[in-house]
Amino acid sequence: MSSVTIHQVAKAAGVSPSTVSNFLNGRPGRMLPETRARVEEAIRNLGYRPNRAARQLRTGRVQVIGLVVPSVANPFWGSFALHLEGAALAHGFRVLLCNSARDPDRERGYIEELWADGIRGVVLCSSLPSLDHVLPLVDQGLNLVAFDRTAQAGDPPSMVNISVDNMIGSQLATGHLLDLGHRRLAFVSGSLRSINRRSRFRGFREALETADVDPDTAIVWTGAPEDKYGDQYGDLDAAGLGRTAAAELLAADDPPTAVVAINDMCALGVSAGIRDAGLRVGEDVSVVGFDDIVLADLAAPPLTTIRQPLADMAAAAFAHLRDAVEGDGPVTGRSLLIRPELVIRESTGPARPL
Amino acid sequence: MSSVTIHQVAKAAGVSPSTVSNFLNGRPGRMLPETRARVEEAIRNLGYRPNRAARQLRTGRVQVIGLVVPSVANPFWGSFALHLEGAALAHGFRVLLCNSARDPDRERGYIEELWADGIRGVVLCSSLPSLDHVLPLVDQGLNLVAFDRTAQAGDPPSMVNISVDNMIGSQLATGHLLDLGHRRLAFVSGSLRSINRRSRFRGFREALETADVDPDTAIVWTGAPEDKYGDQYGDLDAAGLGRTAAAELLAADDPPTAVVAINDMCALGVSAGIRDAGLRVGEDVSVVGFDDIVLADLAAPPLTTIRQPLADMAAAAFAHLRDAVEGDGPVTGRSLLIRPELVIRESTGPARPL
DNA sequence: CTGAAAGCGCTAACAA
DNA sequence: TTGTTAGCGCTTTCAG
């Protein structure tokens, strides 16, 4: 149970703690080779591992960044986490992963924990319109990258936003459906109370207007009547949400011939719902997703979607945080807005009468 | 950049640091209400957050457990992480998540980091046959729950294993196929060098024998010829692995009429590969998965699979760790071997000649 | 080339 | 009811 300390190592090697410390901190040149050998051996024999809390308390530094995502149960966030971790690891950093379920309280709670851990850089994937719950820490010096969220007027200058251009993405998706002749469209999502979701919705309407379709005639589905788990964004079960939506939409009079889903998991759920109703995806009803998760290409039929260049975005997020944390004082914000790409597969096809 | 300390709070409130500390540590009864109010206000005004490194250094305690999984990009692990986090949060614990890619070095690296962080309880999801790379820390007092791995003779007594009975699961899966009349079976997996995978493979063979089918006539596919990323278990891209496998298997002479996949992601890939070949899943070729991830039910056709009771297993893992970490000294091992359940959906159907 | 000493921010006896 | 004090394990000047 008890850990080995630097003193025990020092005694075992017949030297002082500071010599062991020098050895540990990249100054092995400051001692005779034989001393070094003794220290090395003592460390090995005792299985010594420096106590990070003590080290951190002394130096004030930590090579760790935090990552807060809505839910790793969504493979999109799982992949993003993996990419970010890869970038961090390559530079000797670790990443601490937290699931917020987009709950502002939980977000704040986790970020405060990270701050209390001495972590000064975090990637927040939330896109809640207000970041008020987190601003106090930003004021105190927390370096924040808001991922999947675009810059807002009230944002603190030190904050960096990295996101795909959601409006363009959504326009691409909707435009594709319109090009195929669809006129009766549905937009399926959980709560629209996050910035990127609103942008996607705006892109949807914009595209309709451009095609001279009255946006107000489109169907907008934003949540199940009873939301048992407070999962209003459908982050915990995006697929279930989509499936429910499809069931309701197709049971109604004048059902849509195509649906734009808020993300791929939701789109996969919508597809399942369409099949539940005895219809064929891509033939009877078209579906477009957003994200291009691995499973999009695996689905039957493979999902038409909007691709987010995850690896690049993760690398950019880490690079910024590293600069800010290693340097002193925050680097001023250069937000990134990346143009996404439409990937046409087989879940979309020409409109035909139901 | 600089953090607020307990001294500054004390000065601002006109009290001593210990009073602030008492307030912080659930002993607010030990001071006059007015004193308490002053302290409370000072904390709020200054935005004070206790430094966890210092606190931990002093108390030696941390309410954190570690979780090491092969890859959160696999929704199975993502869900498990979520369940474990839920259980932990309910008891005031946090969980630190790490991706190992089943690389022993990375596993050891992370676990050593966790140890250095003062964390004394971790859930390791690895099922590598040897845990030698991790044993030194277990000897020093690390409480380890090996998830997805069954007890081995050489394991230290303090170690607890929690797993589904993989052999039974696999027998159930294979037996189901056999019952449907399939005789030409394939087993698709990445490297079989992990305990649970071997058990699943053994279950597969066992079931064949029971049905009087010579196991040696079955096809065993365990990896792509060139493994570019060292991803020998297919953890990073289980689906891609399955897809490749299906392509190769179906192009060969005398292709299988049914395949047992090592897990659901792999099974989803196999299904995609079957469609790539112009065949129908569940009609021309049957597929069984393992895990019952959310997507299994969403696939087209929905995937027949073996369900793991994830929530229960996560709760058990946490409960054990909590007992071990809170109490002093490790609780002696009570490994759990849970019987999994066959979930029949539509990716399996009666055998018919190709 | 090596050691002594101070102190990072916090908690918990113990004193007052 | 509140304050004083002594470290937790480590790093880092500064002396020897």
XYZ file of C-alpha atoms (C1' of nucleotides) in Angstrom:
740
model
C 0.000 0.000 0.000
C 2.751 2.409 0.923
C 4.596 4.036 -1.917
C 8.307 4.297 -2.231
C 9.628 7.831 -1.753
C 12.646 9.599 -3.070
C 14.193 9.422 0.383
C 14.125 5.664 0.461
C 15.751 5.551 -2.913
C 18.374 8.020 -1.726
C 19.152 5.990 1.333
C 19.330 2.754 -0.629
C 21.759 4.346 -3.065
C 23.734 6.052 -0.349
C 23.151 9.526 -1.755
C 20.935 12.492 -0.956
C 17.420 13.030 -2.272
C 18.554 15.897 -4.408
C 20.931 13.676 -6.297
C 18.124 11.278 -7.050
C 16.015 14.226 -8.114
C 18.771 15.455 -10.398
C 18.946 12.056 -11.945
C 15.205 12.007 -12.473
C 15.014 15.423 -14.027
C 17.356 15.023 -16.922
C 20.510 16.107 -15.197
C 22.321 12.778 -14.929
C 25.482 14.545 -16.075
C 25.771 16.135 -12.676
C 27.121 13.045 -11.024
C 29.766 10.413 -11.363
C 28.843 7.475 -13.553
C 29.129 5.152 -10.576
C 26.783 7.306 -8.523
C 24.366 7.316 -11.367
C 24.550 3.548 -11.597
C 23.770 3.164 -7.897
C 20.808 5.491 -8.159
C 19.532 3.720 -11.202
C 19.756 0.398 -9.476
C 18.040 1.586 -6.329
C 15.158 2.953 -8.367
C 14.774 -0.313 -10.151
C 15.017 -2.493 -7.073
C 12.483 -0.506 -5.153
C 10.137 -0.037 -8.076
C 10.161 3.668 -7.419
C 7.711 6.001 -9.191
C 7.787 9.704 -8.390
C 4.593 10.984 -6.790
C 2.994 13.258 -9.306
C 0.992 15.251 -6.795
C 4.159 16.225 -4.975
C 6.011 17.008 -8.142
C 3.173 19.078 -9.449
C 2.736 20.904 -6.193
C 6.357 21.857 -6.351
C 6.686 22.784 -10.004
C 3.164 23.904 -10.791
C 3.329 22.168 -14.136
C 1.376 19.267 -15.653
C 1.546 17.852 -19.146
C -2.100 17.046 -19.324
C -5.044 18.468 -21.214
C -8.693 17.813 -20.540
C -11.327 16.731 -23.015
C -15.016 17.092 -22.294
C -17.383 15.413 -24.755
C -21.147 14.874 -24.692
C -20.801 11.098 -24.644
C -18.199 8.576 -25.713
C -21.020 6.196 -26.454
C -21.312 8.119 -29.705
C -18.538 6.780 -31.934
C -17.995 10.259 -33.351
C -16.728 11.448 -29.986
C -14.880 8.203 -29.427
C -12.951 8.764 -32.625
C -12.284 12.365 -31.817
C -10.944 11.366 -28.419
C -8.644 8.865 -30.051
C -7.301 11.419 -32.498
C -6.736 13.998 -29.804
C -5.024 11.464 -27.611
C -2.766 10.500 -30.471
C -1.709 14.100 -31.040
C -1.155 14.645 -27.331
C 0.805 11.452 -26.784
C 3.151 12.358 -29.596
C 4.170 15.409 -27.580
C 4.362 13.788 -24.178
C 0.953 14.974 -23.077
C -1.861 12.912 -21.660
C -5.546 13.585 -22.025
C -8.258 13.249 -19.428
C -11.635 12.369 -20.839
C -14.980 13.384 -19.338
C -18.581 12.834 -20.448
C -20.865 15.781 -19.901
C -24.112 14.730 -21.570
C -24.181 18.437 -22.523
C -25.356 19.212 -19.038
C -23.973 22.646 -18.141
C -23.622 21.657 -14.494
C -21.705 18.568 -15.319
C -19.573 20.501 -17.779
C -18.732 23.064 -15.183
C -18.161 20.387 -12.570
C -15.689 18.530 -14.729
C -13.875 21.624 -15.854
C -13.517 22.781 -12.288
C -12.138 19.375 -11.392
C -9.656 19.633 -14.198
C -8.655 23.092 -13.035
C -8.259 21.822 -9.499
C -6.036 19.125 -10.933
C -3.754 21.838 -12.206
C -4.801 21.401 -15.807
C -4.747 24.650 -17.731
C -5.870 23.531 -21.168
C -9.111 21.843 -22.108
C -11.053 21.017 -25.220
C -14.735 21.475 -24.588
C -17.111 19.803 -27.006
C -20.420 21.263 -26.131
C -21.586 24.063 -28.352
C -24.070 25.219 -25.780
C -24.909 28.787 -26.780
C -23.798 30.220 -23.475
C -20.492 29.390 -21.931
C -21.195 31.471 -18.854
C -20.843 28.470 -16.609
C -17.249 28.118 -17.655
C -16.165 31.713 -18.126
C -14.956 32.346 -14.577
C -12.198 29.819 -15.087
C -11.305 31.232 -18.478
C -10.896 34.568 -16.742
C -8.574 32.954 -14.258
C -6.373 31.643 -17.011
C -7.901 28.450 -18.333
C -7.118 27.932 -21.989
C -10.238 26.741 -23.695
C -10.794 25.309 -27.132
C -14.469 25.030 -27.906
C -14.859 22.253 -30.408
C -17.936 21.874 -32.555
C -18.935 25.427 -31.785
C -18.436 28.642 -33.713
C -17.282 31.931 -32.257
C -19.957 34.075 -30.628
C -19.887 37.800 -30.057
C -19.654 37.567 -26.292
C -16.834 35.030 -26.203
C -13.671 35.963 -24.336
C -10.864 36.845 -26.732
C -8.583 34.070 -25.517
C -11.068 31.404 -26.504
C -10.592 29.457 -29.686
C -13.400 27.786 -31.579
C -12.858 24.902 -33.929
C -15.709 23.650 -35.996
C -16.858 22.525 -39.311
C -19.058 25.066 -41.093
C -22.323 23.542 -40.015
C -24.504 25.747 -42.092
C -22.669 24.909 -45.274
C -22.669 21.250 -44.360
C -26.370 21.279 -43.846
C -26.944 23.185 -47.048
C -24.896 20.611 -48.889
C -26.948 17.807 -47.391
C -30.288 19.452 -48.006
C -29.315 20.650 -51.451
C -28.397 17.106 -52.399
C -31.886 15.951 -51.449
C -33.459 18.823 -53.326
C -31.394 18.004 -56.389
C -32.803 14.515 -56.257
C -36.260 15.989 -56.538
C -37.411 15.741 -52.941
C -39.788 18.468 -51.849
C -41.302 17.045 -48.700
C -38.397 17.120 -46.262
C -38.015 16.534 -42.540
C -35.317 17.744 -40.194
C -34.749 15.362 -37.277
C -32.800 16.319 -34.187
C -32.894 16.422 -30.425
C -33.077 19.818 -28.789
C -31.991 22.619 -31.074
C -30.542 24.580 -28.210
C -26.922 24.229 -29.227
C -25.098 26.489 -31.622
C -24.054 23.950 -34.173
C -27.473 22.373 -34.250
C -29.039 25.735 -34.865
C -26.597 26.367 -37.671
C -27.455 23.069 -39.217
C -31.093 23.921 -38.962
C -30.480 27.314 -40.500
C -28.586 25.669 -43.355
C -31.540 23.372 -43.873
C -33.966 26.280 -44.168
C -31.594 28.307 -46.288
C -31.242 25.496 -48.787
C -34.999 25.130 -49.003
C -35.445 28.815 -49.665
C -32.790 28.780 -52.323
C -34.763 26.038 -54.033
C -37.975 27.995 -53.690
C -39.492 25.629 -51.203
C -41.236 27.331 -48.312
C -39.178 26.317 -45.250
C -42.251 26.473 -43.091
C -43.796 23.560 -44.907
C -40.901 21.329 -43.893
C -41.301 19.034 -40.924
C -39.144 19.757 -37.906
C -38.913 17.029 -35.304
C -36.942 17.933 -32.186
C -37.572 15.398 -29.499
C -39.719 12.674 -28.082
C -42.787 13.778 -26.127
C -41.535 12.274 -22.888
C -37.866 12.659 -22.224
C -37.271 10.228 -19.423
C -33.572 10.727 -18.835
C -33.241 14.433 -19.465
C -31.436 13.380 -22.610
C -32.872 16.247 -24.593
C -30.100 16.287 -27.173
C -30.286 12.566 -27.709
C -26.568 12.290 -27.006
C -27.010 9.169 -24.954
C -29.241 7.511 -27.459
C -29.214 9.443 -30.684
C -30.154 6.331 -32.583
C -33.202 5.647 -30.457
C -34.270 9.212 -30.994
C -34.012 8.887 -34.755
C -35.929 5.659 -34.719
C -38.758 7.175 -32.719
C -38.823 10.167 -35.023
C -39.101 8.006 -38.107
C -41.939 6.014 -36.603
C -43.920 9.143 -35.823
C -43.151 10.900 -39.064
C -44.078 7.974 -41.274
C -47.284 7.275 -39.400
C -48.523 10.804 -40.010
C -50.452 12.040 -42.996
C -48.319 13.329 -45.788
C -45.036 11.821 -44.573
C -41.676 13.144 -45.771
C -39.832 11.535 -48.651
C -36.450 12.527 -47.285
C -34.953 13.340 -43.942
C -31.968 15.379 -42.846
C -30.704 13.964 -39.544
C -28.678 15.966 -37.061
C -25.879 13.404 -37.074
C -25.003 9.912 -38.247
C -26.151 8.037 -35.170
C -29.482 9.743 -35.481
C -29.566 8.970 -39.200
C -28.870 5.313 -38.503
C -31.805 5.332 -36.117
C -34.008 7.008 -38.698
C -32.991 4.359 -41.201
C -33.947 1.608 -38.781
C -37.290 3.320 -38.216
C -37.913 3.481 -41.923
C -37.317 -0.237 -42.197
C -39.545 -0.812 -39.186
C -42.282 0.833 -41.204
C -41.706 -1.601 -44.025
C -40.106 0.951 -46.325
C -36.743 0.966 -48.035
C -34.038 3.498 -47.217
C -32.718 5.302 -50.266
C -35.656 4.164 -52.349
C -38.873 4.965 -50.533
C -37.302 7.450 -48.162
C -33.897 9.115 -48.397
C -31.731 9.885 -45.373
C -28.682 12.120 -44.952
C -26.503 12.133 -41.848
C -23.708 14.345 -40.570
C -20.185 13.417 -39.306
C -19.242 10.436 -41.448
C -18.503 8.055 -38.608
C -16.926 4.727 -39.447
C -20.271 3.020 -39.339
C -21.779 5.266 -41.989
C -20.011 3.333 -44.690
C -20.903 0.029 -43.058
C -24.608 0.565 -42.879
C -27.041 -1.023 -45.292
C -27.487 0.946 -47.369
C -24.309 2.937 -46.774
C -25.169 6.363 -45.445
C -24.912 9.569 -47.436
C -23.465 12.111 -45.051
C -21.352 15.198 -44.402
C -17.762 14.442 -43.555
C -15.894 16.214 -40.766
C -12.092 16.069 -41.062
C -11.668 14.841 -37.505
C -7.968 14.122 -37.475
C -7.046 17.589 -38.687
C -9.378 19.238 -36.263
C -8.027 17.244 -33.341
C -4.467 18.102 -34.295
C -5.315 21.792 -34.509
C -7.039 21.734 -31.146
C -4.063 20.137 -29.467
C -1.528 22.373 -31.153
C -3.296 25.463 -29.920
C -3.598 24.209 -26.376
C 0.021 23.227 -26.293
C 1.162 26.653 -27.406
C -1.050 28.291 -24.842
C -0.071 26.030 -21.966
C 3.641 25.837 -22.663
C 4.032 29.502 -23.429
C 2.974 31.888 -20.733
C -0.286 33.687 -21.090
C -2.976 32.682 -23.515
C -2.376 32.804 -27.218
C -4.980 35.014 -28.777
C -7.769 33.288 -30.519
C -7.640 32.115 -34.075
C -10.835 30.243 -34.583
C -11.053 27.639 -37.296
C -14.077 27.139 -39.471
C -13.608 24.190 -41.760
C -15.558 23.457 -44.879
C -17.120 20.011 -44.720
C -17.671 17.692 -47.617
C -20.708 15.834 -48.904
C -20.180 12.089 -49.205
C -22.813 10.550 -51.409
C -23.574 6.914 -50.757
C -26.759 4.926 -51.091
C -29.152 6.124 -48.447
C -30.316 8.839 -50.795
C -32.018 8.417 -54.120
C -34.411 10.162 -56.477
C -37.762 11.215 -55.117
C -40.680 9.027 -56.024
C -44.269 9.104 -54.932
C -44.964 7.041 -51.833
C -2.691 32.321 -14.386
C -2.027 32.263 -10.689
C -4.424 30.305 -8.554
C -6.066 31.489 -5.408
C -4.804 29.754 -2.262
C -6.411 28.983 1.018
C -4.294 31.668 2.660
C -5.695 34.406 0.489
C -9.176 33.248 1.294
C -8.321 33.183 4.986
C -6.935 36.682 4.876
C -9.900 37.997 2.939
C -12.265 36.476 5.462
C -10.170 37.554 8.398
C -9.714 34.036 9.709
C -6.990 31.407 9.721
C -6.393 28.880 6.969
C -7.506 26.047 9.194
C -10.898 27.593 9.613
C -11.272 27.754 5.882
C -10.084 24.181 5.701
C -12.624 23.139 8.294
C -15.306 24.816 6.309
C -14.184 23.020 3.178
C -14.017 19.614 4.755
C -17.495 19.213 5.980
C -17.021 20.697 9.412
C -18.845 23.995 9.000
C -20.439 23.392 12.386
C -17.183 24.252 14.026
C -17.558 27.968 13.602
C -19.970 30.773 14.210
C -22.541 31.297 11.510
C -21.165 34.742 10.848
C -17.652 33.393 10.448
C -18.959 30.792 8.096
C -20.709 33.457 6.072
C -17.507 35.482 5.754
C -15.569 32.445 4.622
C -18.224 31.489 2.155
C -18.231 34.960 0.696
C -14.467 35.156 0.427
C -14.407 31.851 -1.413
C -17.011 33.055 -3.842
C -15.451 36.441 -4.441
C -12.027 35.054 -5.111
C -13.252 32.120 -7.166
C -11.274 29.820 -4.937
C -10.816 26.129 -5.830
C -8.702 23.939 -3.580
C -5.570 22.624 -5.236
C -6.052 18.916 -5.549
C -2.387 18.066 -5.755
C -1.800 19.677 -2.391
C -4.821 18.099 -0.840
C -3.882 14.713 -2.151
C -0.297 15.067 -1.053
C -1.521 15.823 2.411
C -4.265 13.232 2.760
C -2.955 10.524 0.484
C -6.442 9.942 -0.770
C -8.026 10.409 -4.173
C -11.533 9.572 -5.184
C -10.587 8.494 -8.639
C -10.383 5.183 -10.407
C -8.695 4.469 -13.696
C -10.168 2.748 -16.705
C -8.005 1.320 -19.453
C -9.828 0.122 -22.561
C -8.565 -1.056 -25.948
C -10.261 1.805 -27.788
C -13.207 4.094 -27.159
C -13.751 4.178 -30.881
C -15.497 0.859 -30.335
C -18.958 1.712 -29.019
C -18.847 -1.311 -26.748
C -16.066 0.279 -24.745
C -17.683 3.659 -25.009
C -20.816 2.289 -23.393
C -18.878 0.471 -20.741
C -17.026 3.655 -19.899
C -20.306 5.490 -19.565
C -21.763 2.875 -17.257
C -18.669 2.797 -15.091
C -18.591 6.564 -14.923
C -22.225 6.572 -13.875
C -21.569 4.159 -11.038
C -18.497 6.095 -9.938
C -20.163 9.496 -10.074
C -22.989 8.252 -7.897
C -20.429 7.673 -5.159
C -18.409 10.814 -5.601
C -15.694 9.149 -7.629
C -14.332 10.219 -10.979
C -12.922 7.980 -13.650
C -9.882 8.538 -15.806
C -10.119 6.935 -19.207
C -7.163 5.639 -21.225
C -6.922 3.892 -24.599
C -4.359 1.139 -24.771
C -4.915 -0.419 -28.183
C -4.111 -3.614 -26.244
C -0.472 -2.682 -26.448
C 1.208 -4.034 -23.297
C 3.645 -1.119 -23.219
C 0.909 1.405 -23.466
C -1.104 -0.437 -20.850
C 1.796 -0.438 -18.474
C 2.579 3.168 -19.263
C -0.916 4.320 -18.469
C -1.229 2.242 -15.361
C 2.050 3.584 -14.070
C 0.805 7.094 -14.747
C -2.343 6.359 -12.840
C -0.318 4.986 -9.972
C 1.902 8.039 -10.001
C -1.277 10.096 -9.863
C -2.073 8.396 -6.586
C -4.800 6.245 -8.056
C -5.010 2.880 -6.348
C -7.868 1.258 -8.208
C -8.102 0.560 -11.917
C -10.261 -1.427 -14.264
C -8.138 -2.951 -16.974
C -9.906 -4.147 -20.078
C -7.297 -6.070 -21.886
C -7.483 -9.811 -21.469
C -3.946 -10.207 -22.636
C -2.924 -13.676 -21.420
C -0.020 -12.357 -19.387
C -0.381 -9.486 -16.990
C 3.291 -9.512 -16.119
C 3.732 -5.974 -17.318
C 1.329 -4.801 -14.652
C 2.048 -7.167 -11.778
C 4.764 -5.104 -10.099
C 2.213 -2.444 -9.293
C -0.319 -4.981 -8.082
C 2.370 -6.207 -5.711
C 2.831 -2.678 -4.469
C -0.847 -2.396 -3.670
C -2.682 -1.481 -6.847
C -6.216 -2.845 -6.846
C -6.910 -4.282 -10.226
C -10.122 -5.442 -11.802
C -9.462 -7.233 -15.041
C -12.539 -6.835 -17.166
C -13.277 -9.079 -20.093
C -10.764 -11.588 -18.838
C -11.178 -14.741 -16.786
C -9.012 -15.761 -13.857
C -5.751 -17.495 -14.714
C -3.722 -19.789 -12.519
C -0.816 -17.405 -12.123
C -2.896 -14.359 -11.220
C -2.178 -12.620 -7.935
C -4.859 -13.420 -5.348
C -5.913 -9.799 -4.914
C -6.900 -9.523 -8.536
C -10.514 -9.727 -9.532
C -11.715 -10.800 -12.939
C -15.066 -9.847 -14.316
C -16.203 -11.336 -17.541
C -18.976 -12.892 -19.401
C -18.535 -16.624 -19.913
C -17.054 -16.314 -23.360
C -17.001 -19.986 -24.081
C -20.668 -20.399 -23.329
C -21.471 -17.290 -25.320
C -19.635 -18.593 -28.288
C -21.253 -22.001 -27.958
C -24.627 -20.350 -27.890
C -23.809 -18.383 -31.020
C -22.363 -21.315 -32.884
C -25.063 -23.681 -31.700
C -27.685 -21.327 -33.044
C -26.089 -21.462 -36.467
C -25.794 -25.220 -36.292
C -29.454 -25.492 -35.334
C -30.303 -23.545 -38.439
C -28.611 -26.233 -40.451
C -25.316 -24.521 -41.235
C -22.353 -26.840 -41.571
C -19.797 -24.724 -43.358
C -18.852 -22.156 -40.714
C -16.192 -19.481 -40.414
C -14.784 -17.851 -37.309
C -13.604 -14.295 -37.939
C -11.386 -12.406 -35.534
C -8.216 -10.387 -35.234
C -5.340 -11.949 -33.344
C -6.438 -14.756 -31.048
C -3.770 -13.887 -28.527
C -6.141 -12.682 -25.838
C -7.845 -14.854 -23.286
C -11.415 -14.055 -24.057
C -10.858 -14.444 -27.752
C -9.343 -17.818 -27.201
C -12.299 -18.815 -25.067
C -14.666 -17.727 -27.764
C -12.714 -19.727 -30.250
C -12.767 -22.737 -27.970
C -16.511 -22.383 -27.579
C -16.820 -22.306 -31.335
C -14.907 -25.546 -31.723
C -16.683 -27.163 -28.828
C -20.066 -26.444 -30.336
C -18.984 -27.906 -33.636
C -17.786 -31.061 -31.989
C -20.985 -31.414 -30.065
C -22.820 -31.284 -33.354
C -20.492 -33.854 -34.883
C -18.874 -31.413 -37.249
C -15.123 -31.730 -37.469
C -13.806 -28.396 -36.085
C -10.802 -28.611 -38.342
C -12.946 -28.247 -41.402
C -14.178 -24.862 -40.195
C -12.571 -21.724 -41.555
C -10.600 -19.630 -39.129
C -9.711 -16.137 -40.249
C -7.512 -14.175 -37.864
C -6.121 -11.152 -39.594
C -5.299 -9.376 -42.775
C -2.068 -10.394 -44.478
C -0.497 -6.967 -44.016
C -1.175 -5.286 -40.724
C -0.138 -1.748 -41.401
C -0.809 -0.166 -38.031
C 0.089 -2.972 -35.682
C -3.622 -3.219 -35.087
C -3.487 -6.965 -34.813
C -6.632 -7.262 -32.753
C -8.593 -5.004 -35.039
C -9.513 -2.824 -32.094
C -9.000 0.337 -34.035
C -10.936 -0.867 -37.017
C -12.782 -4.029 -36.176
C -15.319 -3.298 -38.862
C -12.709 -2.918 -41.569
C -11.239 -6.204 -40.481
C -14.558 -7.986 -40.768
C -15.184 -6.500 -44.158
C -11.829 -7.644 -45.468
C -12.425 -11.079 -44.024
C -15.783 -11.412 -45.724
C -14.330 -10.368 -49.054
C -11.605 -12.979 -48.853
C -13.808 -15.720 -47.514
C -16.527 -15.293 -50.103
C -14.078 -15.112 -52.971
C -12.587 -18.486 -52.051
C -13.783 -21.878 -53.210
C -16.342 -23.449 -50.954
C -17.234 -20.284 -48.995
C -18.920 -20.472 -45.594
C -22.671 -20.172 -45.242
C -22.408 -18.649 -41.785
C -19.865 -16.687 -39.804
C -19.222 -16.238 -36.116
C -17.586 -12.843 -35.592
C -15.456 -12.005 -32.597
C -17.615 -8.995 -31.741
C -20.397 -6.816 -33.099
C -18.228 -4.252 -34.829
C -16.509 -7.067 -36.626
C -19.867 -8.643 -37.435
C -21.109 -5.361 -38.867
C -18.032 -5.294 -41.073
C -18.610 -8.868 -42.162
C -22.186 -7.966 -43.034
C -20.994 -5.073 -45.156
C -18.543 -7.392 -46.876
C -21.304 -9.860 -47.626
C -23.331 -7.122 -49.250
C -20.251 -5.957 -51.152
C -20.181 -9.445 -52.644
C -23.746 -9.077 -53.787
C -25.159 -11.484 -51.234
C -27.833 -11.008 -48.594
C -27.095 -11.191 -44.888
C -29.326 -13.618 -43.041
C -30.430 -15.251 -46.262
C -27.382 -16.159 -48.297
C -24.969 -15.909 -45.423
C -25.723 -15.765 -41.706
C -23.725 -13.682 -39.237
C -23.573 -13.723 -35.443
C -21.839 -11.061 -33.380
C -20.902 -10.712 -29.730
C -21.576 -7.841 -27.261
C -24.965 -6.532 -28.340
C -23.916 -2.938 -28.836
C -26.623 -0.372 -29.487
C -25.997 -0.537 -33.182
C -26.664 -4.249 -33.376
C -30.373 -3.642 -33.249
C -30.113 -0.777 -35.695
C -28.337 -2.640 -38.433
C -30.080 -3.905 -41.510
C -30.796 -6.677 -40.949
C -30.634 -6.396 -37.175
C -27.764 -8.425 -35.839
C -28.129 -11.706 -33.998
C -25.637 -11.542 -31.177
C -24.579 -12.468 -27.647
C -25.571 -9.912 -25.049
C -23.225 -8.826 -22.304
C -24.972 -7.262 -19.295
C -22.742 -4.214 -19.345
C -24.428 -2.122 -16.707
C -24.306 -4.874 -14.109
C -20.731 -5.671 -14.882
C -19.684 -2.047 -14.629
C -21.465 -1.679 -11.316
C -19.761 -4.778 -9.961
C -16.368 -3.576 -11.094
C -16.807 -0.239 -9.409
C -18.209 -1.699 -6.213
C -15.221 -3.942 -5.814
C -12.729 -1.183 -6.442
C -14.470 1.084 -4.032
C -14.358 -1.480 -1.269
C -10.711 -2.140 -1.926
C -9.685 1.510 -2.125
C -11.781 2.818 0.748
C -11.031 -0.065 3.066
C -7.407 -0.695 3.813
C -5.673 -3.527 2.151
C -7.031 -5.313 -0.894
C -10.237 -7.245 -0.683
C -9.539 -10.778 -1.714
C -10.659 -11.716 -5.131
C -14.112 -12.835 -5.986
C -14.095 -13.144 -9.718
C -17.343 -12.915 -11.583
C -18.207 -15.079 -14.547
C -21.520 -14.066 -16.005
C -23.658 -16.123 -18.282
C -24.398 -14.257 -21.488
C -27.553 -14.472 -23.492
C -28.267 -15.171 -27.139
C -30.301 -12.465 -28.842
C -31.781 -13.736 -32.061
C -32.506 -11.138 -34.680
C -32.420 -11.267 -38.432
C -28.824 -11.639 -39.506
C -29.158 -15.387 -39.124
C -31.437 -17.695 -41.050
C -31.720 -21.284 -42.224
C -28.896 -22.695 -44.235
C -29.487 -22.909 -47.932
C -27.189 -23.888 -50.777
C -25.269 -20.953 -52.265
C 30.178 16.486 -7.717
C 26.904 16.229 -3.838
C 24.008 17.715 0.195
C 21.140 20.889 3.232
C 17.253 23.491 3.448
C 13.154 25.840 2.115
C 8.636 25.661 0.626
C 4.654 24.448 -3.101
C -1.010 24.393 -0.822
C -3.311 21.831 2.061
C -5.168 19.145 6.417
C -5.529 17.612 11.112
C -3.938 17.215 15.620
C -3.469 19.979 19.331
C -3.465 24.433 21.923
C -5.450 28.419 23.258
C -14.771 28.682 18.437
C -10.517 29.556 16.287
C -5.376 29.538 15.464
C -0.679 27.337 15.504
C 2.032 23.951 13.809
C 4.009 20.224 11.436
C 4.533 17.887 7.670
C 2.800 15.056 2.839
C 7.047 14.084 -1.435
C 9.235 16.612 -4.410
C 12.448 20.207 -6.806
C 15.688 23.749 -6.695
C 18.684 27.254 -5.344
C 22.746 27.717 -2.826
C 26.749 25.957 -0.069
C 30.208 22.849 0.710
